[in-house]
Coordinates of C-alpha atoms and ligand atoms in Angstrom, one line a residue:
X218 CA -13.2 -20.3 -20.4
X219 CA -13.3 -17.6 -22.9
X220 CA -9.8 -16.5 -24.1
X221 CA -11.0 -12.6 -23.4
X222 CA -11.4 -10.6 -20.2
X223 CA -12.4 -7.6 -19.1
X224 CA -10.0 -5.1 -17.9
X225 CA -9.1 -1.5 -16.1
X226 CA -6.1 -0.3 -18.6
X227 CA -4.3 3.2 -17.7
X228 CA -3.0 5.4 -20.3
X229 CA -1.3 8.4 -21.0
X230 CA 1.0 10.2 -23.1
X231 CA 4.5 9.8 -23.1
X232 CA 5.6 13.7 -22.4
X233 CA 8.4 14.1 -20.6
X234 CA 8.2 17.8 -19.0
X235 CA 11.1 19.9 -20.6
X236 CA 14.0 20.0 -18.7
X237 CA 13.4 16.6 -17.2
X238 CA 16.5 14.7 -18.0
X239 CA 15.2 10.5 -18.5
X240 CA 18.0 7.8 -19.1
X241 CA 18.6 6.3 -21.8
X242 CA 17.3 3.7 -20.4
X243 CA 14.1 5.1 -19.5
X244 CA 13.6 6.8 -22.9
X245 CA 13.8 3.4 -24.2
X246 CA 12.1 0.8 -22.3
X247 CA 9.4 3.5 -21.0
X248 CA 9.7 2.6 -17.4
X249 CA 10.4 5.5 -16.1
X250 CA 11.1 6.1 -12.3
X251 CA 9.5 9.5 -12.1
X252 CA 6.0 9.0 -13.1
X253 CA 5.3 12.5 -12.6
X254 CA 7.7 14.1 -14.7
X255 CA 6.9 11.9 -18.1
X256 CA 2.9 10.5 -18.3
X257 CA 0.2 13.7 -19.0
X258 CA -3.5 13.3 -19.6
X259 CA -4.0 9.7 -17.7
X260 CA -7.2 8.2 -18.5
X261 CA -8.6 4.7 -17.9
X262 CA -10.5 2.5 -20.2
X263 CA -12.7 -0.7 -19.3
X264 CA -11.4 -3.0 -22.1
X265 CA -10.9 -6.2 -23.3
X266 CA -7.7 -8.2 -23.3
X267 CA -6.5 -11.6 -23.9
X268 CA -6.6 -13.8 -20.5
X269 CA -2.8 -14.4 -19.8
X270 CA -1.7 -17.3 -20.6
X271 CA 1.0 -19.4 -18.6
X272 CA 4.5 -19.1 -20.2
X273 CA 6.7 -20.1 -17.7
X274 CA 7.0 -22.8 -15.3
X275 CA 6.6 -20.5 -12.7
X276 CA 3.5 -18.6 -12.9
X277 CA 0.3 -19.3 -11.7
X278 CA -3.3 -17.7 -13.1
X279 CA -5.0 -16.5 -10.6
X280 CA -8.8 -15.2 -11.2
X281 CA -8.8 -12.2 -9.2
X282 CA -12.5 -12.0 -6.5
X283 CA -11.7 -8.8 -4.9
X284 CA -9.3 -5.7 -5.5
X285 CA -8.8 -2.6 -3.6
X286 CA -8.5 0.9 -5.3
X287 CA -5.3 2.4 -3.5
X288 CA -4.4 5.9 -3.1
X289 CA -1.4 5.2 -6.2
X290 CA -4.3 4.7 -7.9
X291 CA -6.3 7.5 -7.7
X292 CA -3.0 9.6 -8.1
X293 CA -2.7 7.9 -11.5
X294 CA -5.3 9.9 -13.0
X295 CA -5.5 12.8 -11.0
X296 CA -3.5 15.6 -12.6
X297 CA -1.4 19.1 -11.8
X298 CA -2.1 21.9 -13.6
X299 CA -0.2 20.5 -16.5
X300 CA -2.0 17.9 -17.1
X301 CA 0.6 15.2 -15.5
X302 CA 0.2 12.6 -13.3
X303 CA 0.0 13.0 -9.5
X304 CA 2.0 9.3 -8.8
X305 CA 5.3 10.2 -8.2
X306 CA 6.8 6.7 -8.4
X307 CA 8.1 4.1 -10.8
X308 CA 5.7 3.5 -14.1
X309 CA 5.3 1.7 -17.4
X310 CA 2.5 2.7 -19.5
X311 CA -0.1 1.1 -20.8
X312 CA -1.0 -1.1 -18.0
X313 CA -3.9 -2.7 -16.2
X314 CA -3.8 -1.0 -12.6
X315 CA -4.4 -3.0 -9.6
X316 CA -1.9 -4.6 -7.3
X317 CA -4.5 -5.1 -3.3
X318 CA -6.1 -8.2 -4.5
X319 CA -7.1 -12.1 -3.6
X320 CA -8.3 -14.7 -5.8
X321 CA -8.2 -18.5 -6.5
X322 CA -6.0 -20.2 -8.2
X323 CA -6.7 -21.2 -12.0
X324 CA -4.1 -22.6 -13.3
X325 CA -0.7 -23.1 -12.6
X326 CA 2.7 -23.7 -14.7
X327 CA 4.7 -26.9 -14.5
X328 CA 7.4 -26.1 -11.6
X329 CA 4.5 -24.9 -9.5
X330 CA 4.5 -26.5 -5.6
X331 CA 3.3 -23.8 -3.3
X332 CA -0.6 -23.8 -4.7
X333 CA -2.7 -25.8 -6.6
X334 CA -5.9 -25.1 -8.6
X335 CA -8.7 -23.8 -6.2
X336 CA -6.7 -22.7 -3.6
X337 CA -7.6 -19.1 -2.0
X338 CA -4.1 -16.1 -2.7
X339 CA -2.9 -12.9 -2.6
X340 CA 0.5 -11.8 -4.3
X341 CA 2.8 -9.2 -3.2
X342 CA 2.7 -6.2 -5.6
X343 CA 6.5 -5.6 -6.0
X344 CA 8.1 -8.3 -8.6
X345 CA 11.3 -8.3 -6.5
X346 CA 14.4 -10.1 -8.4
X347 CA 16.0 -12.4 -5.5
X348 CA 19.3 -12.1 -7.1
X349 CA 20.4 -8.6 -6.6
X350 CA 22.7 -7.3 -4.0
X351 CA 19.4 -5.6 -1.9
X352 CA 17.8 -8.8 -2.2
X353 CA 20.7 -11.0 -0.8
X354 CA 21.2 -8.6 1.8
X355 CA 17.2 -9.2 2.7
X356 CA 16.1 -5.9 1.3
X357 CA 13.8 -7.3 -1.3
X358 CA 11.7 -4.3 -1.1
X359 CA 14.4 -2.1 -2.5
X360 CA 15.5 -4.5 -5.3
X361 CA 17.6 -3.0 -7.8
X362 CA 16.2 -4.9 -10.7
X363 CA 13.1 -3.9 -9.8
X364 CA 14.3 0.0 -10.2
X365 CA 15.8 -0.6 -13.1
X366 CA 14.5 1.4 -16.0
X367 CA 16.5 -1.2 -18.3
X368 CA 15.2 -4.3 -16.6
X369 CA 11.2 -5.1 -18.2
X370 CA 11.2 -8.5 -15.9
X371 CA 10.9 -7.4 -12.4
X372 CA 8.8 -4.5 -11.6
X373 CA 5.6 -3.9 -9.4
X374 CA 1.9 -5.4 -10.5
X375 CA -0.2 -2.3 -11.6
X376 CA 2.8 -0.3 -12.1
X377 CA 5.1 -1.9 -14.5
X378 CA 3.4 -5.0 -15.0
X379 CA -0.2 -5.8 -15.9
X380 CA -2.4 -5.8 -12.2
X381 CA -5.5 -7.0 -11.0
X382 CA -8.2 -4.8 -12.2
X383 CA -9.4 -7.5 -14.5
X384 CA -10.8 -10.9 -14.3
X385 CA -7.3 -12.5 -14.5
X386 CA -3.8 -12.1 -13.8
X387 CA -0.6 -14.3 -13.8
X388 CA 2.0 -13.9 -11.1
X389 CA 4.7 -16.0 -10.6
X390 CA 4.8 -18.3 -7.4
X391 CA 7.7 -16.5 -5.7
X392 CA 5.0 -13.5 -4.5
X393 CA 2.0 -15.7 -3.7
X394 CA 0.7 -16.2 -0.5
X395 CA -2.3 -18.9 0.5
X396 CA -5.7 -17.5 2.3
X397 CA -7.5 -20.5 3.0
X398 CA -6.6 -20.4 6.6
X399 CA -8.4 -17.0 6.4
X400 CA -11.4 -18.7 5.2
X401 CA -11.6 -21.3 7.7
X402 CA -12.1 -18.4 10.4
X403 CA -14.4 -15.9 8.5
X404 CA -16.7 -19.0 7.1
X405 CA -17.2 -17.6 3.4
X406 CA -15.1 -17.7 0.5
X407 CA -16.3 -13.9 -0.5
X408 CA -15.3 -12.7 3.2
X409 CA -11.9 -14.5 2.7
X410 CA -11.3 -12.8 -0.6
X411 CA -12.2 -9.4 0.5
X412 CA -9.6 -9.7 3.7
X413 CA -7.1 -11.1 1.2
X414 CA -7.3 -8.1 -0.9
X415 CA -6.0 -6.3 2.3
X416 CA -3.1 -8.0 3.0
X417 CA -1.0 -5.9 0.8
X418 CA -1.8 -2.4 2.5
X419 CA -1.8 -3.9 5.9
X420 CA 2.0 -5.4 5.8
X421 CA 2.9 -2.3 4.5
X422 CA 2.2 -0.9 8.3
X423 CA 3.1 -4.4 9.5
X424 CA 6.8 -3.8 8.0
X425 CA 7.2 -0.4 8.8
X426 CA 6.0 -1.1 12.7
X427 CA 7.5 -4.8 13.5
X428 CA 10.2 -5.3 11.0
X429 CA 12.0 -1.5 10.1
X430 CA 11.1 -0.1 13.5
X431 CA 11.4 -3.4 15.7
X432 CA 8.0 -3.3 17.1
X433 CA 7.5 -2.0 20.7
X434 CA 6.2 -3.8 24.0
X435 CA 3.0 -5.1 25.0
X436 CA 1.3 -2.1 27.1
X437 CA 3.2 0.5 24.8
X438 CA 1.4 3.8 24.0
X439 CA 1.0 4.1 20.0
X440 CA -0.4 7.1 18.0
X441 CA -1.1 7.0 14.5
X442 CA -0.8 10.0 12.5
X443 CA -3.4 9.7 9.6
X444 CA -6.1 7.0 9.3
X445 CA -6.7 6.0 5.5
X446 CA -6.2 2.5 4.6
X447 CA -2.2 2.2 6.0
X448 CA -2.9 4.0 9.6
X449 CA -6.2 2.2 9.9
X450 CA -3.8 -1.1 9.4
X451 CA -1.3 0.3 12.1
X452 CA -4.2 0.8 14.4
X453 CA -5.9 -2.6 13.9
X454 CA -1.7 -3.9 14.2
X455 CA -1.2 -2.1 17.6
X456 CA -4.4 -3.1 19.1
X457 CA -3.6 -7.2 18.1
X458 CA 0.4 -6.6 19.3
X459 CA -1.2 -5.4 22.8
X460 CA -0.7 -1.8 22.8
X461 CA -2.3 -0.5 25.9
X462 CA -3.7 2.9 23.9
X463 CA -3.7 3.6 20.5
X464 CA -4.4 7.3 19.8
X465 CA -5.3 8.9 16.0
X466 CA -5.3 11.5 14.7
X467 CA -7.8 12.0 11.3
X468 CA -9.6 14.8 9.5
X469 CA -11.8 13.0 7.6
X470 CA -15.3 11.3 9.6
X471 CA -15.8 8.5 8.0
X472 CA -12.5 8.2 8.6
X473 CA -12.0 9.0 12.6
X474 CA -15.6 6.3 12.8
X475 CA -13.6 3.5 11.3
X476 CA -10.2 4.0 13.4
X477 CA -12.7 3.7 16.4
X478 CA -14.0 0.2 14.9
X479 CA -10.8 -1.1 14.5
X480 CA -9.5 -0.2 17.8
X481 CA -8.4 2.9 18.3
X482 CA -9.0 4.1 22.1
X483 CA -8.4 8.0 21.1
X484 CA -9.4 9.5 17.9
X485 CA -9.0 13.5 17.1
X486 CA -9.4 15.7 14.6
X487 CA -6.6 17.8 14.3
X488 CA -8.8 20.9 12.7
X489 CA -11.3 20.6 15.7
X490 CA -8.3 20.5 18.0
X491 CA -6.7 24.1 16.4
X492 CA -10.2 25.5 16.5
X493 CA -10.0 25.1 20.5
X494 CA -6.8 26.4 20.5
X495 CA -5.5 22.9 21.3
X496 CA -2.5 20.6 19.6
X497 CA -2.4 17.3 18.8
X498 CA 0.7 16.7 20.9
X499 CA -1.0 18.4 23.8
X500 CA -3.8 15.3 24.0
X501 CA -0.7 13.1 23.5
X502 CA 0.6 14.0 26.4
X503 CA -2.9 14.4 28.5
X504 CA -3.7 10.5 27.0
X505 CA -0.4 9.5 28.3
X506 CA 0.0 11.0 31.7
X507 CA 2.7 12.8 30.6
X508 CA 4.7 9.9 29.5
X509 CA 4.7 10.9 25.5
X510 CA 3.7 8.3 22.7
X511 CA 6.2 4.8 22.8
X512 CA 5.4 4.6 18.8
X513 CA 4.4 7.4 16.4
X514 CA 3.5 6.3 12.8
X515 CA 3.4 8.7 10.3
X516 CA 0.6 7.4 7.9
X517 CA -1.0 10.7 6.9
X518 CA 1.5 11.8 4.3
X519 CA 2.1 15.6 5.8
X520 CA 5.2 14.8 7.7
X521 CA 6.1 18.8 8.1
X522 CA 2.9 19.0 10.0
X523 CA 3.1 15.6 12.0
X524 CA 6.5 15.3 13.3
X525 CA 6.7 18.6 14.7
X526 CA 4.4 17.4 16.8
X527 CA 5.7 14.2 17.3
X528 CA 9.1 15.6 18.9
X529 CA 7.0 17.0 21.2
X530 CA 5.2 14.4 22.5
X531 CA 8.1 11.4 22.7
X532 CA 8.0 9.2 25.2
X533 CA 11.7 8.6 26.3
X534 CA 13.1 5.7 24.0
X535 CA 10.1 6.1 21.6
X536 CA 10.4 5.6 17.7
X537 CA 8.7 7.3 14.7
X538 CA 8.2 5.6 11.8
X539 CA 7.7 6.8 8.4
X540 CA 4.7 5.3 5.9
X541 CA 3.3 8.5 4.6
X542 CA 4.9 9.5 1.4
X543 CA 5.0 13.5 0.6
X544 CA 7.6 15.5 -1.4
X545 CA 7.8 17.5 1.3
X546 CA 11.2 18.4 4.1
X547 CA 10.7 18.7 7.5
X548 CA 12.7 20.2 9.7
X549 CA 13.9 18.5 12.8
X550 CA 15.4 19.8 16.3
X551 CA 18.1 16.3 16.7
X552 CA 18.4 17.6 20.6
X553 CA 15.1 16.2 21.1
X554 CA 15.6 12.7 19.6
X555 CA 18.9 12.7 21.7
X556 CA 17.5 13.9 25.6
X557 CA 14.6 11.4 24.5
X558 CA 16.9 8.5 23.2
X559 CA 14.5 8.7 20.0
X560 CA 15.1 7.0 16.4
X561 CA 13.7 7.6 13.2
X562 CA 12.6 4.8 10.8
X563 CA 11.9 5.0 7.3
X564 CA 10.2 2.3 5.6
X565 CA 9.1 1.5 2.1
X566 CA 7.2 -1.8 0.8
X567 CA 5.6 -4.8 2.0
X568 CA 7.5 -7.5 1.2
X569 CA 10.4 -10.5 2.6
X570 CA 10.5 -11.0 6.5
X571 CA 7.6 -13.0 6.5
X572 CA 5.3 -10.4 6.3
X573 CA 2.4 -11.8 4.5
X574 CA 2.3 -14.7 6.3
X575 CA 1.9 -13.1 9.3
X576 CA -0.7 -10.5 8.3
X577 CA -2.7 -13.6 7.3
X578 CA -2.3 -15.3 10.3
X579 CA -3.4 -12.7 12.0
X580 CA -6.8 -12.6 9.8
X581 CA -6.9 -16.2 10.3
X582 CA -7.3 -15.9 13.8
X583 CA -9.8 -12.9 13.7
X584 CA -7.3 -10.8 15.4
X585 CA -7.3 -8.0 13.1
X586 CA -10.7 -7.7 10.9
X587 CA -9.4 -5.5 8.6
X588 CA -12.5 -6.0 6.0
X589 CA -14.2 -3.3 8.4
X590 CA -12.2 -0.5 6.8
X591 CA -13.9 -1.7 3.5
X592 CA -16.9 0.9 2.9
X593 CA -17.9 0.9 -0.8
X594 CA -17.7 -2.1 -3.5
X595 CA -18.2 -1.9 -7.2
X596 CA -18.2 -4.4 -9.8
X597 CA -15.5 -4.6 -12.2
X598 CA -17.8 -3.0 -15.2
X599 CA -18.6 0.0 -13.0
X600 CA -15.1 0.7 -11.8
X601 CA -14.8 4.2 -13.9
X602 CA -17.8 4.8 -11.4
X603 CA -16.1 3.4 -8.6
X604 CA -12.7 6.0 -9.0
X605 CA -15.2 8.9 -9.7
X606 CA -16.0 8.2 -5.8
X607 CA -12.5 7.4 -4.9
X608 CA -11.3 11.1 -5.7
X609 CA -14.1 11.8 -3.2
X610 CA -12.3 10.4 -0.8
X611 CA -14.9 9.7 1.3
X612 CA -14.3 6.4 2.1
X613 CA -12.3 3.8 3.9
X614 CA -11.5 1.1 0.8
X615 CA -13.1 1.0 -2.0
X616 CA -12.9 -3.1 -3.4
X617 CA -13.9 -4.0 -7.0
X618 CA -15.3 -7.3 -7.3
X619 CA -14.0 -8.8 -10.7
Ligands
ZN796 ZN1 -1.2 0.3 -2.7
ZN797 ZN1 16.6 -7.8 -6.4

């Protein structure tokens, strides 16, 4: 093993825009909650790093086989008309971006039980601190260590902490998760590795549906609001936790053909919709007899244009969930969430609750095929290539094969 590897390495200058008022804390450590407000002219550079080498008793080297380009990832170097960052969320800069990856175990440090040298992983992408009040209560996805511009240990992987675009990375054990059972059903190692790197995306609509907004019967009626890589999860979800109709809504064609493939039983486009003079909530309520949607999930990140039309197509005791992320207020008529007996969930993050696991059992027994939604793969040393079609947004996942 050579002691250098290639690597996908973000920049950017530290900038905060005037008027922004950072903490002393964030001035200092440069982990900064408000990405967007602090890193201008992003850029990323194929280079050369040290492999990371085991330090602690807990970490484990994992060579990383396959990792997804996510949408924080693309807003990491697209820019407003200032120059900064599009990511809104919490940053460290420089670091090697990547955090929807598998691999196989390379090494691990002395304490380590869970895996072993060879085995198949993923990790969970937020370094959550176990110890904090969130994380004793069970909220490890809103650790306060983990937000703490003053705290450099815990973090999230291709954020804070140095990811998985690149031949290696070391996570500690605490946030790995097996795959070999996925490899037993697909047959290959390369087909395991690929649905591994999707088990991050796909428990963040596993958590938001089953574990924030409790799920909803067998024979519900589900629509999902947006199909990138997080609604086309929550379709694939609903179909495998026996949702009688899944209904989507998507602009994009690539897009609206992949929530098809992965079991949608209704797809729309919204803009041919308006051009017929018709509204998504009025198919909603054709689809549904009348009835209204059981489950809404807000994966399209334009909330002021979805929930409108959610409230208008409830079914009576139905839930929305919120994935989508947007800076954006919405406003709300309550009466309707009370004549319907409606709730509102919000949900952030992937991990605790078991997630993982069962996303992965899922994959293992071929009840959600999630690599379907993967539609473009790139070597590591063409991934500047790989982001140039990302910003495209053309298609469903884009995976780069280390
Ligand atoms: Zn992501
Ligand atoms: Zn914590």
């Amino acid at each position: 093993m050579s002691s250098k590897m290639l690597s996908l390495l973000l920049r950017a200058e530290f900038a905060p825009r005037p008027g922004y008022q950072l903490s002393e804390a964030e001035l200092r450590t440069h982990k900064v909650r408000e990405g967007n407000k602090v890193w201008r002219n992003p850029r990323l550079e194929l280079v050369e790093k040290p492999i990371p080498r085991i330090q602690r008793g807990d970490e484990v080297l994992i060579r990383v086989k396959a990792v997804g380009i996510c949408g924080s990832d693309l807003h990491f170097v697209e820019t407003d008309e200032e120059g900064y960052m599009i990511y809104p969320g919490l940053t460290r800069l420089p670091v090697v971006i990547g955090h929807e990856f598998a691999g196989v175990v390379e090494d691990v440090g002395r304490e380590v039980r869970y895996v072993k040298p060879g085995d198949l992983v993923t990790s969970e992408e937020m370094l959550w601190c176990g110890v904090c009040d969130s994380c004793r209560r069970g909220f490890v996805n809103h650790c306060v260590r983990l937000n703490d511009p003053s705290d450099l240990e815990y973090g999230e992987l291709g954020f804070t902490h140095d990811g998985a675009m690149a031949e290696y990375v070391l996570v500690r054990e605490r946030y790995i998760w097996k795959i070999n059972s996925i490899r037993e059903q697909v047959g290959s190692d390369e087909k395991a590795l690929e649905a591994g790197s999707l088990v991050e995306p796909t428990s963040v609509s596993y958590h938001a549906i089953f574990n924030r907004a409790g799920g909803f019967k067998p024979g519900a009626y589900v629509a999902v609001w947006g199909a990138g890589p997080i609604g086309l999860a929550a379709i694939a979800l609903s179909k495998a936790a026996g949702a009688s109709k899944v209904i989507a809504f998507e602009v994009s064609p690539v897009r609206r053909e992949l929530a098809k493939n992965i079991g949608a039983d209704y797809v729309f486009d919204p803009y041919e919709l308006q051009q017929k003079g018709v509204e998504p909530w009025e198919k909603i309520v054709e689809v549904t007899g009348g009835e209204g949607a059981d489950m809404h999930v807000e994966a399209a990140g334009a909330p002021h244009y979805t929930v409108p039309q959610m409230l208008k197509s409830l079914a009576i005791g139905a839930k929305i969930v919120q994935i989508g992320r947007a800076p954006k207020e919405v406003s709300m008529y309550l009466e309707v969430l009370q004549v319907k007996r409606a709730q509102v969930f919000g949900s952030q993050g992937h991990s605790g609750w078991g997630t993982f696991k069962h996303v992965i059992r899922l994959m293992a027994a071929g009840a959600i095929d999630m690599t379907k939604i993967v539609t473009s793969r790139y070597p590591l040393e063409k991934a500047l290539e790989a982001f140039e079609r990302g910003h495209k947004r053309v298609d469903g996942k884009i995976t780069l094969k280390p």
